[in-house]
PDB file of C-alpha atoms in Angstrom:
ATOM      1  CA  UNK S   1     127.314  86.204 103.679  1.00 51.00           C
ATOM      2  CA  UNK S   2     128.059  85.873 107.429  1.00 52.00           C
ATOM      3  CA  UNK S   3     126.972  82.583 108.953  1.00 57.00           C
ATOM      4  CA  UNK S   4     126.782  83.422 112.511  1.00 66.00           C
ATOM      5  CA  UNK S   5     126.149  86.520 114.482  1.00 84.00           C
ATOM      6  CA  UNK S   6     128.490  89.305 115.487  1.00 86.00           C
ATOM      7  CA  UNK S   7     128.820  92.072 117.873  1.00 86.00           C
ATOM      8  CA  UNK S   8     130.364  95.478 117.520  1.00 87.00           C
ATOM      9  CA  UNK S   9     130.083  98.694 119.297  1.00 89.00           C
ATOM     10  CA  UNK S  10     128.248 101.242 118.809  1.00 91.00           C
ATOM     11  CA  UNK S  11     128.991 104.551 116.972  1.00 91.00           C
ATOM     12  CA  UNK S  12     128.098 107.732 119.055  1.00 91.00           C
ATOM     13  CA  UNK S  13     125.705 108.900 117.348  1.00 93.00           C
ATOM     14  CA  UNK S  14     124.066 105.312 117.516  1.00 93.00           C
ATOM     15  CA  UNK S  15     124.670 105.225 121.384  1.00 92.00           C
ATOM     16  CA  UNK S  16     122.826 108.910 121.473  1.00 93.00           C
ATOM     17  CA  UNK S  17     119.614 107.515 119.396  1.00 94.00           C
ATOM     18  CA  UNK S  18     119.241 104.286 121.137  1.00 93.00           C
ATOM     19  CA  UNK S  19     119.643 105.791 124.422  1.00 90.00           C
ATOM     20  CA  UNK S  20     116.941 108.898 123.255  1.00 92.00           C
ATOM     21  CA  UNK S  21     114.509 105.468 121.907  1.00 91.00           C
ATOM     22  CA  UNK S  22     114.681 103.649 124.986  1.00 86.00           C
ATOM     23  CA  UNK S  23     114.129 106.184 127.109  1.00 87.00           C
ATOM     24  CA  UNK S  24     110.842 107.286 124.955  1.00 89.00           C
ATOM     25  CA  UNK S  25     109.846 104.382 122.804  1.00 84.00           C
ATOM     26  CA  UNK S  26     107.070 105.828 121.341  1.00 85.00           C
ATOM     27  CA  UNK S  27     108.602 109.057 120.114  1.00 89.00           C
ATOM     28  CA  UNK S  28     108.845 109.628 116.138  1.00 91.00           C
ATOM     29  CA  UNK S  29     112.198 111.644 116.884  1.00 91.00           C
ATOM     30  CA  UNK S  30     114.040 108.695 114.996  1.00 95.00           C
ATOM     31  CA  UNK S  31     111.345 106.934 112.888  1.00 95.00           C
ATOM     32  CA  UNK S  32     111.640 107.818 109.069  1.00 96.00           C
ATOM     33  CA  UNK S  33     109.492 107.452 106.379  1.00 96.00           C
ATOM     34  CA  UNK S  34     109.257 107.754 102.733  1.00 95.00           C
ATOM     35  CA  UNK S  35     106.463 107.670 100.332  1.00 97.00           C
ATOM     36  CA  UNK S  36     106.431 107.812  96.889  1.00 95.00           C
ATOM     37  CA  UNK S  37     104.573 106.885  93.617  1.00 97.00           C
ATOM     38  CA  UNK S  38     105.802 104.697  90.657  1.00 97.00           C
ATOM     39  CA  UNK S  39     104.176 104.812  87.218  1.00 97.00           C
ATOM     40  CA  UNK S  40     104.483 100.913  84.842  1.00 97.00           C
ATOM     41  CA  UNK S  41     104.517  97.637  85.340  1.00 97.00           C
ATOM     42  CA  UNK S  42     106.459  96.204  88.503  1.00 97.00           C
ATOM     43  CA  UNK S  43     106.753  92.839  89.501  1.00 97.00           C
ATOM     44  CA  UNK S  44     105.623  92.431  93.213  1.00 97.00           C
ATOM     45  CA  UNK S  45     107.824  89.443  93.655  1.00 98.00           C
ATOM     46  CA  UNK S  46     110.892  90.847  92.082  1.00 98.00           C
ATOM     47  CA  UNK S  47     110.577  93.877  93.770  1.00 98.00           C
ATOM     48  CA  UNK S  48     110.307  92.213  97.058  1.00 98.00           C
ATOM     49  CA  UNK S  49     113.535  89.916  96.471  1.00 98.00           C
ATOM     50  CA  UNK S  50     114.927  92.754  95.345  1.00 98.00           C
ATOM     51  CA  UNK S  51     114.507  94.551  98.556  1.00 98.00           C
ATOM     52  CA  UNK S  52     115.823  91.380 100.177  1.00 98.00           C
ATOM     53  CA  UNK S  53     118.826  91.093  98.334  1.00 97.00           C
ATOM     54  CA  UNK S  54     119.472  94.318  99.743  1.00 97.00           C
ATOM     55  CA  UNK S  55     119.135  93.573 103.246  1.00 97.00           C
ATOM     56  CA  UNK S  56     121.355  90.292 102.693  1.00 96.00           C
ATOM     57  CA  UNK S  57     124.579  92.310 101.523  1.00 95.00           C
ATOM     58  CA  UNK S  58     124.061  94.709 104.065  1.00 94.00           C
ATOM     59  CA  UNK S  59     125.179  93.764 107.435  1.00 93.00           C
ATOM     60  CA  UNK S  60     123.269  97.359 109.146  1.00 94.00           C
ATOM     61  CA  UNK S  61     120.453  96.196 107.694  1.00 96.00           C
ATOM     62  CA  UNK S  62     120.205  93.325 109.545  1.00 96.00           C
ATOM     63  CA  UNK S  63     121.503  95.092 112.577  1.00 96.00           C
ATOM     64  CA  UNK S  64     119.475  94.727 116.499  1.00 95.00           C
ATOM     65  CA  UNK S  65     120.870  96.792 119.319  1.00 94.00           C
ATOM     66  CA  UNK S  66     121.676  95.071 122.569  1.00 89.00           C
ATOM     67  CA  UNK S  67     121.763  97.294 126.273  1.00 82.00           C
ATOM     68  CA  UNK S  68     122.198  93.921 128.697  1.00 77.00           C
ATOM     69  CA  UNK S  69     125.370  95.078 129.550  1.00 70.00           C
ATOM     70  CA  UNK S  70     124.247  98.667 130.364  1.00 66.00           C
ATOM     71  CA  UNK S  71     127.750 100.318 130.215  1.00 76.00           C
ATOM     72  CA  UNK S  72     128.552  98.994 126.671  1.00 85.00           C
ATOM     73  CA  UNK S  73     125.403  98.707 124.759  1.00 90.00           C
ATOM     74  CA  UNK S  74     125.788  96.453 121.120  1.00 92.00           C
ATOM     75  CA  UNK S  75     125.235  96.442 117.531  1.00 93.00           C
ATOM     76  CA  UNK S  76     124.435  92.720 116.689  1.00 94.00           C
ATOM     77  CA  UNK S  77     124.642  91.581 113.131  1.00 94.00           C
ATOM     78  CA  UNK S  78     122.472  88.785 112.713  1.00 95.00           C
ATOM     79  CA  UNK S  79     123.998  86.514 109.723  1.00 93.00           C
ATOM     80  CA  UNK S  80     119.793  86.659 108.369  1.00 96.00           C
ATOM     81  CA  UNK S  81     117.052  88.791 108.368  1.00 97.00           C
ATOM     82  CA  UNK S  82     113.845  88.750 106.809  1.00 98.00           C
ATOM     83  CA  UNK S  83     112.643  92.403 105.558  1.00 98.00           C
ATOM     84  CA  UNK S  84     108.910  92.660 106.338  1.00 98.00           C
ATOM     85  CA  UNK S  85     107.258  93.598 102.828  1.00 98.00           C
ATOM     86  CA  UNK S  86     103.591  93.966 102.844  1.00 98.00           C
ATOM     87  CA  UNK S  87     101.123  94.010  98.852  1.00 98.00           C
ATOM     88  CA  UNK S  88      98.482  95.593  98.928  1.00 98.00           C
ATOM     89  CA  UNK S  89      96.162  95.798  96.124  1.00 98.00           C
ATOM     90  CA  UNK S  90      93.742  99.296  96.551  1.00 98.00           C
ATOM     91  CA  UNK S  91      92.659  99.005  92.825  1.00 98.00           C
ATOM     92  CA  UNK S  92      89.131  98.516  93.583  1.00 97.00           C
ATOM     93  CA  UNK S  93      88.945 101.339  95.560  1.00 98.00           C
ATOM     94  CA  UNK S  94      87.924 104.690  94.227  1.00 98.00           C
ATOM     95  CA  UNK S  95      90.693 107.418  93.687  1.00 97.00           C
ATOM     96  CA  UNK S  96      89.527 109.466  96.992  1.00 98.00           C
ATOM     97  CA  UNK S  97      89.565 106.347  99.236  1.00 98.00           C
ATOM     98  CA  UNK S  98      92.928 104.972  98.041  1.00 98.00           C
ATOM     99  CA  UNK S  99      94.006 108.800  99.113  1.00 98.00           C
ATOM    100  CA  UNK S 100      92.277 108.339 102.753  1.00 98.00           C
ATOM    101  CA  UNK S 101      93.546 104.618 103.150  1.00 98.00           C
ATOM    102  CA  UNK S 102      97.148 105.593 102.165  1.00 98.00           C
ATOM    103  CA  UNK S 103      96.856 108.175 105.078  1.00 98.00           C
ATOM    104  CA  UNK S 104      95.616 105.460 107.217  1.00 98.00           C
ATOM    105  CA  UNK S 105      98.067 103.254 106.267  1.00 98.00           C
ATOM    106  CA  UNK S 106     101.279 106.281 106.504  1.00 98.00           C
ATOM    107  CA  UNK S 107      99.461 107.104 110.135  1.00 97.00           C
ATOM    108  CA  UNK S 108      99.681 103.276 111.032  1.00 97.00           C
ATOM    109  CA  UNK S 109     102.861 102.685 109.932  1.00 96.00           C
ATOM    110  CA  UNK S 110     104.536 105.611 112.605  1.00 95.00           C
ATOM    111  CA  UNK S 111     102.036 104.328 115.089  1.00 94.00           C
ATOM    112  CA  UNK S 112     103.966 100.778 115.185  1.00 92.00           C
ATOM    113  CA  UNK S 113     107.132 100.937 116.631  1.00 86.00           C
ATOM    114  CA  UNK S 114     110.632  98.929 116.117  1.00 93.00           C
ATOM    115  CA  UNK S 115     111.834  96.674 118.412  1.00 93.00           C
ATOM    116  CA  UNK S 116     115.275  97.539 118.463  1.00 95.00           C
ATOM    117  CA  UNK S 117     116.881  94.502 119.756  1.00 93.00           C
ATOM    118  CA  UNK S 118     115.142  92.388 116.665  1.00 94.00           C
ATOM    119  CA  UNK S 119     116.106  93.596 113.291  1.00 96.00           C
ATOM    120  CA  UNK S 120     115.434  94.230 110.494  1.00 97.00           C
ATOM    121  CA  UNK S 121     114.709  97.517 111.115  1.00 97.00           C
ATOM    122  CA  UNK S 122     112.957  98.860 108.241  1.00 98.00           C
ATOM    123  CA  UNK S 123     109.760  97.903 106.660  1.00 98.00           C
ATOM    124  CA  UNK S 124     108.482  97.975 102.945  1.00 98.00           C
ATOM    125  CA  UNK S 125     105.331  98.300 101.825  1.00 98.00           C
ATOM    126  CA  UNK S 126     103.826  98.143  97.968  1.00 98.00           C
ATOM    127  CA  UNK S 127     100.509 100.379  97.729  1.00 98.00           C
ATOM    128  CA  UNK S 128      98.906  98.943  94.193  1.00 98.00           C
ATOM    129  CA  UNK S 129      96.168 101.494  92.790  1.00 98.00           C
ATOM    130  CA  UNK S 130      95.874 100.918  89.101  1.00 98.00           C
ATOM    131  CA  UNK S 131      97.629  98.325  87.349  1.00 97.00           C
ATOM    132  CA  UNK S 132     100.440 100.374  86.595  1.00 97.00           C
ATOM    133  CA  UNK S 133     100.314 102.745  89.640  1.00 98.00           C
ATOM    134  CA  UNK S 134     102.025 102.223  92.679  1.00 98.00           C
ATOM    135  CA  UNK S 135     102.709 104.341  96.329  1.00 98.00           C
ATOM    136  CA  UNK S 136     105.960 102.473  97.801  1.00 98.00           C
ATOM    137  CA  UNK S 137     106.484 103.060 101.544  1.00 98.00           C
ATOM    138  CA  UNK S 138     109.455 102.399 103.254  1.00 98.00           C
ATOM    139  CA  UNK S 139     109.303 102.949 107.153  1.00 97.00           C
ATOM    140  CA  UNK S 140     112.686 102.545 108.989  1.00 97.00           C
ATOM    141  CA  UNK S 141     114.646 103.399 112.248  1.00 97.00           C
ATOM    142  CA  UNK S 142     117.030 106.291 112.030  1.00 96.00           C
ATOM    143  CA  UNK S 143     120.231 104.212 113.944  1.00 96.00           C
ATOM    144  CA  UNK S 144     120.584 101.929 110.924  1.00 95.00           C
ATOM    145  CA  UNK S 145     120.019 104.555 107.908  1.00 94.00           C
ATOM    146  CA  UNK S 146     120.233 108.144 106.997  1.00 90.00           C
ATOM    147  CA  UNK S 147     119.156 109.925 104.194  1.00 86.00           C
ATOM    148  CA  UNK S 148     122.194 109.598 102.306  1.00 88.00           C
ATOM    149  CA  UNK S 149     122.518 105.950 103.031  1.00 91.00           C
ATOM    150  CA  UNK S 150     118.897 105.798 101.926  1.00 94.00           C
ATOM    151  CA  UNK S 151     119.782 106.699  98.741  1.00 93.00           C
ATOM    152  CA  UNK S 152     122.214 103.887  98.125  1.00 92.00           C
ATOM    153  CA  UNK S 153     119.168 101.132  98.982  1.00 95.00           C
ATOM    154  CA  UNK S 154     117.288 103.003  96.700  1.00 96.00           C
ATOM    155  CA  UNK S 155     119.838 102.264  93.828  1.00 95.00           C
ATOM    156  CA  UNK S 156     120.299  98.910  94.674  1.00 96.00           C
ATOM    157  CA  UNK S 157     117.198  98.106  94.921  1.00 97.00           C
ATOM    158  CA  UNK S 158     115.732  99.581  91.660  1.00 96.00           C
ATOM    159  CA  UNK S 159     119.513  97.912  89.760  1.00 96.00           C
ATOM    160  CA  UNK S 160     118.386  94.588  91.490  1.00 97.00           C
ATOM    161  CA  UNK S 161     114.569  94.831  90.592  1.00 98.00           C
ATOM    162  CA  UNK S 162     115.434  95.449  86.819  1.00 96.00           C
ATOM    163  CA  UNK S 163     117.272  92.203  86.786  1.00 97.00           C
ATOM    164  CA  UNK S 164     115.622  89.945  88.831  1.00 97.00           C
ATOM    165  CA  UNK S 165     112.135  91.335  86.721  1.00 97.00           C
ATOM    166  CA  UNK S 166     114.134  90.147  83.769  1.00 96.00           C
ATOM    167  CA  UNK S 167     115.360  86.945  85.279  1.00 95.00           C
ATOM    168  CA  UNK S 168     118.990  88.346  84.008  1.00 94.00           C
ATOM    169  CA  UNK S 169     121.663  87.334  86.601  1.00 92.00           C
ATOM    170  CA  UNK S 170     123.507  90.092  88.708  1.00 90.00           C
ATOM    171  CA  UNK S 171     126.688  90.730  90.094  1.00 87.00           C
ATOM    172  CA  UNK S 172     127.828  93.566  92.377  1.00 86.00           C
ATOM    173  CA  UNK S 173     130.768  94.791  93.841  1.00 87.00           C
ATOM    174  CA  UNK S 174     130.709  93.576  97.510  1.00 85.00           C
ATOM    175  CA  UNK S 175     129.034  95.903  99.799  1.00 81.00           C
ATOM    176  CA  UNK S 176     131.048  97.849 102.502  1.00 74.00           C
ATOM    177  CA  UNK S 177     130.378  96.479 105.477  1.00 71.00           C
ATOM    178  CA  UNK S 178     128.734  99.031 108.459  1.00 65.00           C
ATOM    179  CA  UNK S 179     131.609  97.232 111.056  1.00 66.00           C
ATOM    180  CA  UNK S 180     133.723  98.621 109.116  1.00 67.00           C
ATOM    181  CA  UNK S 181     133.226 102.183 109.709  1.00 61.00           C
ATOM    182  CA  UNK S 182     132.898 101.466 113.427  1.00 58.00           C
TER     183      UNK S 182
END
């Protein structure tokens, strides 16, 4: 992993959102969301450092965006980031309030914004309602993921859960690298 920071341009399509967020901080126009439910046993901890992992092989993931020299904004890669992960255990609450609290909680999570110069930017959340039922929330900026890019997290995340849950070493291919691209 890298050991110090680095600085790259942006793409255009970065420039375009960053420009759009600064100019109207508190729009949604580039905040995504997902929600969704998980049936069996997780791990809490494994799932976190699995989400972690993830963030530590990917350099956009760990990604701020720089404007202090106005006519050539930045991508810095910071060589660490921590990924804010939140547990939160609703199973004492009855089905109908873990509904209303997970609105609460989906409504609170678009009402905070991201401080774009201080990464990461993306936030995970684990929603425990029964022992073996789960709502997972992931809340991240659009300028370092897209849907399709989304996807790939998702798969390394879940290949990295099963083996750190297992305490079964892991090796992957090396990650391509964001800078790369740009």
């Amino acid at each position: 992993m890298e050991t110090r920071n680095k600085s790259y341009e942006l793409t255009p399509t970065q420039q375009a959102m960053l420009l759009y967020s600064l100019y109207a901080p508190r729009s949604k126009a580039y905040f995504e969301q997902v929600c969704y439910s998980y049936q069996g046993p997780l791990d809490g901890q494994a799932f976190a450092r699995a989400w972690q992992a993830v963030v530590d092989r990917h350099s956009i993931l760990r990604t701020g965006f720089s404007c202090e020299n106005s006519e050539r904004p930045a991508q810095i890669v910071y060589a660490e980031a921590t990924i804010p992960f939140q547990h939160l255990d609703w199973r004492g609450l009855m089905p109908v309030q873990q509904q209303e609290q997970l609105e609460q909680f989906l409504e609170g999570e678009r009402a905070r914004t991201f401080n774009l110069t201080n990464p990461p930017l993306i936030r995970v959340a684990l929603l425990q309602t029964l022992d073996d039922a789960y709502w997972i929330v992931v809340s991240n900026h659009h300028i370092i993921l897209d849907g399709w890019s989304m996807s790939v997290v998702r798969n390394e995340v879940s290949k990295l859960y099963r083996h750190f849950a297992r305490d079964i070493p892991v090796s992957l291919e090396p990650a391509p690298q964001f800078s790369d691209y740009v």
